[in-house]
XYZ file of C-alpha atoms in Angstrom:
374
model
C 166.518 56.344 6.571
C 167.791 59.185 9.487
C 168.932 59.070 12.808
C 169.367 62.256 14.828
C 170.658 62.744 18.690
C 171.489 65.311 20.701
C 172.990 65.246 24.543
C 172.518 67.844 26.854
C 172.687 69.013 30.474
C 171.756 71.751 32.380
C 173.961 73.996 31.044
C 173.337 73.552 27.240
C 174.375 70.662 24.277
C 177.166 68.272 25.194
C 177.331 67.138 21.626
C 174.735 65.632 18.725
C 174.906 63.260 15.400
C 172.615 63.208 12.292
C 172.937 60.337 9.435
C 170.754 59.809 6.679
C 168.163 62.180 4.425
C 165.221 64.521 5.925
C 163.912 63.816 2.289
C 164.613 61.126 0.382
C 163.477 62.970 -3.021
C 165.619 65.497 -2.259
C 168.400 63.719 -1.208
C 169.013 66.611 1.501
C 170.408 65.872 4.149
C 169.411 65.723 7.749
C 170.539 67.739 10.781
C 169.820 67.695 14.473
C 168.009 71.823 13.255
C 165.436 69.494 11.066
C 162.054 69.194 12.941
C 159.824 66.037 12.682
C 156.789 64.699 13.588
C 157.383 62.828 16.902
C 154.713 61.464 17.675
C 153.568 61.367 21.834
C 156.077 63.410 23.292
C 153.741 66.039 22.146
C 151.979 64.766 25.167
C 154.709 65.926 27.515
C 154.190 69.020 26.312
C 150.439 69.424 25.809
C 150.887 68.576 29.519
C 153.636 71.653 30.260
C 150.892 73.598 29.303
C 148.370 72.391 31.635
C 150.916 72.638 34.543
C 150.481 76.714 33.184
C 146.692 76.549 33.736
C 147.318 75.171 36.945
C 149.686 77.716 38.235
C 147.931 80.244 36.945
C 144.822 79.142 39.485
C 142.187 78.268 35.695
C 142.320 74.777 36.411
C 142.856 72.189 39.227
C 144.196 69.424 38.359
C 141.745 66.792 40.909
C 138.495 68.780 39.928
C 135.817 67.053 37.667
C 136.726 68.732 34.105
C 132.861 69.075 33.030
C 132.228 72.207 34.494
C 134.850 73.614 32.452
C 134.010 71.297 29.166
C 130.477 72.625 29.816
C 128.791 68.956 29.318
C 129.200 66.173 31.193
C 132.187 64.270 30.392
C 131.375 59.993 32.128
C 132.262 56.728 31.515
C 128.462 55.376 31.060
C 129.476 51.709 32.817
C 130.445 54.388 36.113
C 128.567 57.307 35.585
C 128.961 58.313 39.133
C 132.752 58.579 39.023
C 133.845 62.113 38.455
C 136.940 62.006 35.496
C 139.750 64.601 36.398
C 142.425 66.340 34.630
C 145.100 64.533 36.337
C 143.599 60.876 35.348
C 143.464 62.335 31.523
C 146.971 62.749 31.726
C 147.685 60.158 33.194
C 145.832 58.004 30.909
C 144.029 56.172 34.108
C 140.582 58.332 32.914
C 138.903 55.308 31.299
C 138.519 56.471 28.141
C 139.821 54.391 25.243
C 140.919 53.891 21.477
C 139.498 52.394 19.033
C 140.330 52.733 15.355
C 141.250 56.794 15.248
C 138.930 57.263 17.375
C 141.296 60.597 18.296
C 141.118 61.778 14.820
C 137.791 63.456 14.992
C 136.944 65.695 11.362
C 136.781 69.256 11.451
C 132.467 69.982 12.075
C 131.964 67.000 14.450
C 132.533 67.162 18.573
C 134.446 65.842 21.405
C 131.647 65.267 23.128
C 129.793 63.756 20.423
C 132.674 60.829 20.572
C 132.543 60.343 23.824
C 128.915 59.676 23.999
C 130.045 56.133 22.208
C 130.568 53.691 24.798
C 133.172 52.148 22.792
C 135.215 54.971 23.994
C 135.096 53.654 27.221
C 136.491 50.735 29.658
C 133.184 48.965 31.002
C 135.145 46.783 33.208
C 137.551 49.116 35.139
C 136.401 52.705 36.501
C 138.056 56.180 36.314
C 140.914 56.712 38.368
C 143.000 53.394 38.894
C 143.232 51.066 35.737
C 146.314 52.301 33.460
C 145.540 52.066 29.545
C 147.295 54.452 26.832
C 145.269 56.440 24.980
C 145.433 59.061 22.393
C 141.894 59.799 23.102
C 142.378 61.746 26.525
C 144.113 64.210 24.723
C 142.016 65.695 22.565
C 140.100 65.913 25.442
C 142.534 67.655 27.674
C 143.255 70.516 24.405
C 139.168 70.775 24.152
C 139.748 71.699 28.458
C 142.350 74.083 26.903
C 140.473 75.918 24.821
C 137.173 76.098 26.909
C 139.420 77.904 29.695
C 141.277 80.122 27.669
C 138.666 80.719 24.462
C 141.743 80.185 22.348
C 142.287 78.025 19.731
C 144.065 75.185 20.743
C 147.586 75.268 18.431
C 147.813 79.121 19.086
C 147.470 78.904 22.723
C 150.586 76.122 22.844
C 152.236 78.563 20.723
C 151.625 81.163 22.974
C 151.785 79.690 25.861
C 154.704 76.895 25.682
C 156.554 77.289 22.828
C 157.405 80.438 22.375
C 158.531 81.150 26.089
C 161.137 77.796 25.128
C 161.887 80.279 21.888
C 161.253 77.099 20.143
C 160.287 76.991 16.545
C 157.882 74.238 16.613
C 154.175 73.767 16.002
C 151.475 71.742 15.850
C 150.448 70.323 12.548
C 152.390 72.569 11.153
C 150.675 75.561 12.416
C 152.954 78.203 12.702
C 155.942 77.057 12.548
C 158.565 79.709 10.380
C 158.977 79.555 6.929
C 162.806 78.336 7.292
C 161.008 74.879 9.572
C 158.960 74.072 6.779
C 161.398 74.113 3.804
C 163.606 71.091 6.447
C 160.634 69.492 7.601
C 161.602 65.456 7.955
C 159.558 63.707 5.616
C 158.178 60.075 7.112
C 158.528 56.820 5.293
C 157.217 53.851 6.431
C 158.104 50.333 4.592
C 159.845 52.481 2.080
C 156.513 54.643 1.153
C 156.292 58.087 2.107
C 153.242 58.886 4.931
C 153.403 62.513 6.251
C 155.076 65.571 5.204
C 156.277 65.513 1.710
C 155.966 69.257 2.041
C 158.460 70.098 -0.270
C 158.926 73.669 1.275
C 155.293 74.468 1.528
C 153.077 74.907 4.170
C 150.164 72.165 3.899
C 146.744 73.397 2.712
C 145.051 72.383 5.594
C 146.550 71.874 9.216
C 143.745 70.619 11.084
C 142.088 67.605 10.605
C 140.221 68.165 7.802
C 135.464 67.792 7.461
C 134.553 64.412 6.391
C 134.035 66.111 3.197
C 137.552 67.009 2.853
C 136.967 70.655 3.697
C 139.361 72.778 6.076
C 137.425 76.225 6.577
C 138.869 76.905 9.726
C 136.400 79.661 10.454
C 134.027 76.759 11.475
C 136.669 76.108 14.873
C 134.205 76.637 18.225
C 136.409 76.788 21.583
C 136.396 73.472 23.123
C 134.516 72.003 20.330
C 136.880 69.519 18.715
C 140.446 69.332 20.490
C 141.560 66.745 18.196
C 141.808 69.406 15.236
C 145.604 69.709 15.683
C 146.949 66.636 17.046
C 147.689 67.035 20.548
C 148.074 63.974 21.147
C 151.280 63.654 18.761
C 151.619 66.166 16.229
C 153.934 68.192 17.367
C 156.820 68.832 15.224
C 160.060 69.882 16.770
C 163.745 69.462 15.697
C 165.646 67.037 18.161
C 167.575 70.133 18.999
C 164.149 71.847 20.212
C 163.333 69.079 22.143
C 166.380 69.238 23.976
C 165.959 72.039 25.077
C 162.631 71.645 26.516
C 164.910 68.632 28.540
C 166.806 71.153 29.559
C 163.588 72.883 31.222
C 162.635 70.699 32.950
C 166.137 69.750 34.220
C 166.431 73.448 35.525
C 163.660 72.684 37.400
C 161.080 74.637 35.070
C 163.600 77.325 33.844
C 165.643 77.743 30.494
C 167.889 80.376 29.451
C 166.364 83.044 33.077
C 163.001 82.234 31.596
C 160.769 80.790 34.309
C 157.937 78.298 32.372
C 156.911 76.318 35.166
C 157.513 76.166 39.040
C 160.086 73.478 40.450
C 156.436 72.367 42.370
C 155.216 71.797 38.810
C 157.605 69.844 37.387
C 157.931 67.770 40.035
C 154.185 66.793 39.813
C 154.919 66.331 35.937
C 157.112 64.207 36.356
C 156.527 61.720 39.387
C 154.409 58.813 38.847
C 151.081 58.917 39.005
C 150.476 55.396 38.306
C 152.708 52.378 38.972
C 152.387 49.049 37.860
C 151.509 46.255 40.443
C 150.596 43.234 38.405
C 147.148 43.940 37.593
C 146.271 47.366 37.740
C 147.053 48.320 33.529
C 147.666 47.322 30.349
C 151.982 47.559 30.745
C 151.682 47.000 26.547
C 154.530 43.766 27.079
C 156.098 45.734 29.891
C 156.461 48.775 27.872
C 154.658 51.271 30.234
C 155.116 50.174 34.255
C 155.355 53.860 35.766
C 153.515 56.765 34.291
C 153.389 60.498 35.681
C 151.313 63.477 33.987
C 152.519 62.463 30.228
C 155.506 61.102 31.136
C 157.501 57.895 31.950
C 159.498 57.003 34.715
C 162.294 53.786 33.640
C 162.930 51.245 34.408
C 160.502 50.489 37.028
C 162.023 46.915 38.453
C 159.452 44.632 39.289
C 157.848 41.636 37.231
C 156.291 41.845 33.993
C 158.318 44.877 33.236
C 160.644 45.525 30.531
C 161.115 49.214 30.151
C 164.920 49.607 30.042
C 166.236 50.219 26.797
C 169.580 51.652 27.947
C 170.107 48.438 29.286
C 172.013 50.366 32.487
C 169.766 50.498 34.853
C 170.071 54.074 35.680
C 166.318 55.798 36.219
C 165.564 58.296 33.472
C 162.017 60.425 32.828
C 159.999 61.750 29.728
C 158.216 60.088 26.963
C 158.919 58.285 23.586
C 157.003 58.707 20.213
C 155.885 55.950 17.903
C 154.258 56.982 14.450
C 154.582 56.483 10.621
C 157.925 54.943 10.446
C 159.453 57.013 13.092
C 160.146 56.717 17.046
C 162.109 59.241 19.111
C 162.382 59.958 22.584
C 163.256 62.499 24.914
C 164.999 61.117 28.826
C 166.567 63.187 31.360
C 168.753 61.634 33.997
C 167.225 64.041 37.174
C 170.238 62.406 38.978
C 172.835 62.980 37.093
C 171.416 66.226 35.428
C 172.140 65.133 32.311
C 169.464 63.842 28.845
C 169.263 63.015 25.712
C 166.428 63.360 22.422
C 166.428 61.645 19.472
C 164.546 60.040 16.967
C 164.514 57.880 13.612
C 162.725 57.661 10.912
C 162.328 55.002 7.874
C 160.668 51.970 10.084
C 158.458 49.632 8.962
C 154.940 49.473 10.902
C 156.377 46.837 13.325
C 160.376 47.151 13.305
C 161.837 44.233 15.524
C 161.869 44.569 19.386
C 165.202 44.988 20.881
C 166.901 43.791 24.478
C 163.732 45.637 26.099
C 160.169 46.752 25.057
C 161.196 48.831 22.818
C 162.483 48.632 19.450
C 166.121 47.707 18.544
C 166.002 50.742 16.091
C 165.528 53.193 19.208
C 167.156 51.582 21.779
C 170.430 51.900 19.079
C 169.213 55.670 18.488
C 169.068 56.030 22.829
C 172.227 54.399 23.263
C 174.243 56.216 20.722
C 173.340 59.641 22.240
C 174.295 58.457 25.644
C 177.372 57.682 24.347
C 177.688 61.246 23.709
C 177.774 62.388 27.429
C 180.539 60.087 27.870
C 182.897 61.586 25.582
């Protein structure tokens, strides 16, 4: 249905294309301005933020997070193994998804969730074993709010997304005016799934009470992260999210605005994890090197198939896959260069491509790289 990249380097945009309809209904038009859902690169930048708390000496990244949750946060199989901030992120914490198990109503708990041991990996402990998971997320935003007593949307707001002067939001939740009348509405198998907004804000933006109820009023810090979809609800234009690639190109500064230390985003961005033949799920040799919410590609060694370029060349960030669409934002650290894109109109399970990854995004990848070439 719509296909949007944009090429950057340090410096600023290199150039950008954008085919197809933000709304179908419509018939309007998309543009590289129009923000969309994309799915887990919100992680990259739920994790920006923590880098923040870290520098700002409210949270260390190696410490056992239950003090700050203020209950004890184990896998019951290893309930003497301490889970960290750093193995949340970088999804080696244990914890595990069932079905939307990250998609916890307004009026229940985090911790409540947890208590289920289906949440958790009985076989491997915290700390070593790589499995994605949406789940350590919500987590990581309830951290958030314990440590700053904010709610969780605001504080990225606040804290990550305004010093990027980026109009984006999370669920929705306050983004301007002009971002929801072009929000990208999502089709999946040729049915519309999320954000038909048709220029108006949604009623609710949180998760909503098993009874259907959003009275937000209810919201307790550190209660229930999952209200706002850190672990992929971010909505950003592809234009936004290059410029967040251009952060962390600069080394953690855009436009003379310092967001994180060159120390920082060098901690973001180096692996935490690397595949060795048996030490993660690689999801068919999707995920082989993982930092703090972000990839490192292509790793090079057995079993792995994470090159969807096709070139070789190492690249760092994090793709998105959800309700017809799957985007991606890479920077080349090398070369100093990156691209972000996305598109929309999928079905649930679009062919795979040359690589891991779907023929629909490695086509969407390639054809922005293409654009630094010019």
């Amino acid at each position: 249905m719509a296909q949007v990249g944009v090429a950057f380097d340090q410096g600023g945009e290199v150039g950008s294309f954008a085919d197809g309809l933000a709304d179908p209904q419509s018939s309007r038009a998309i543009t590289p301005d129009d923000p969309a859902r994309v799915a887990s690169i919100t992680k990259l930048f739920v994790a920006i933020g923590i880098m923040r708390l870290v520098e700002q000496g409210r949270l260390d990244l190696d410490s056992d997070v239950s003090a700050k949750l203020g209950w004890r946060l184990r896998n019951p199989a290893f309930p003497a193994r301490p889970i960290s901030a750093r193995m949340l992120l970088s999804h080696t914490s244990s914890v595990r998804d069932g079905i939307d198990y990250w998609a916890i109503p307004l009026g229940a708990s985090i911790e409540g969730s947890v208590a289920d041991a289906k949440v958790w990996d009985d076989r491997h402990p915290p700390g070593g074993y790589f499995t994605y998971s949406n789940l350590n997320f919500p987590i990581l935003a309830s951290l958030v709010e314990r440590i700053t007593g904010e709610r969780f949307d605001r504080w990225m707001r606040a804290e990550v997304l305004a010093p990027m002067r980026l109009d984006a939001c999370l669920n929705w939740s306050g983004c301007s005016d002009e971002a929801i009348a072009r929000a990208v509405v999502l089709m999946q198998d040729g049915k519309t799934v999320r954000d038909d907004l048709g220029g108006k804000r949604p009623e609710c933006p949180a998760v909503p009470g098993e009874d259907g109820s959003c009275d937000l009023s209810r919201w307790r810090a550190g209660e229930n992260g999952a209200l706002f979809a850190p672990q992929g609800g971010l909505r950003i234009s592809a234009r936004g999210l290059a410029r967040a690639g251009r952060m962390l190109l600069n080394g953690g500064t855009l436009d003379g605005v310092r967001i994180l230390s060159p120390q920082s985003v060098d901690t973001l961005l180096s692996p935490a994890w690397r595949f060795n033949g048996s030490n993660g799920d690689t999801d068919h040799g999707y995920y082989c090197s993982y930092g703090l919410a972000s990839q490192q590609m292509p790793a090079r060694m057995p079993g792995c198939n994470d090159d969807p370029a096709g070139d070789g060349i190492g690249r760092v960030g994090h793709s998105g896959d959800a309700y017809g669409l799957r985007s991606g934002l890479w920077i080349d650290r090398a070369s100093r260069t990156g691209v972000a894109y996305f598109v929309t109109g999928l079905a649930e399970s679009p062919p795979r491509g040359r690589s891991a990854y779907r023929t629909a995004e490695e086509a969407a990848l390639t054809r922005s790289l293409e654009l630094l070439r010019r």
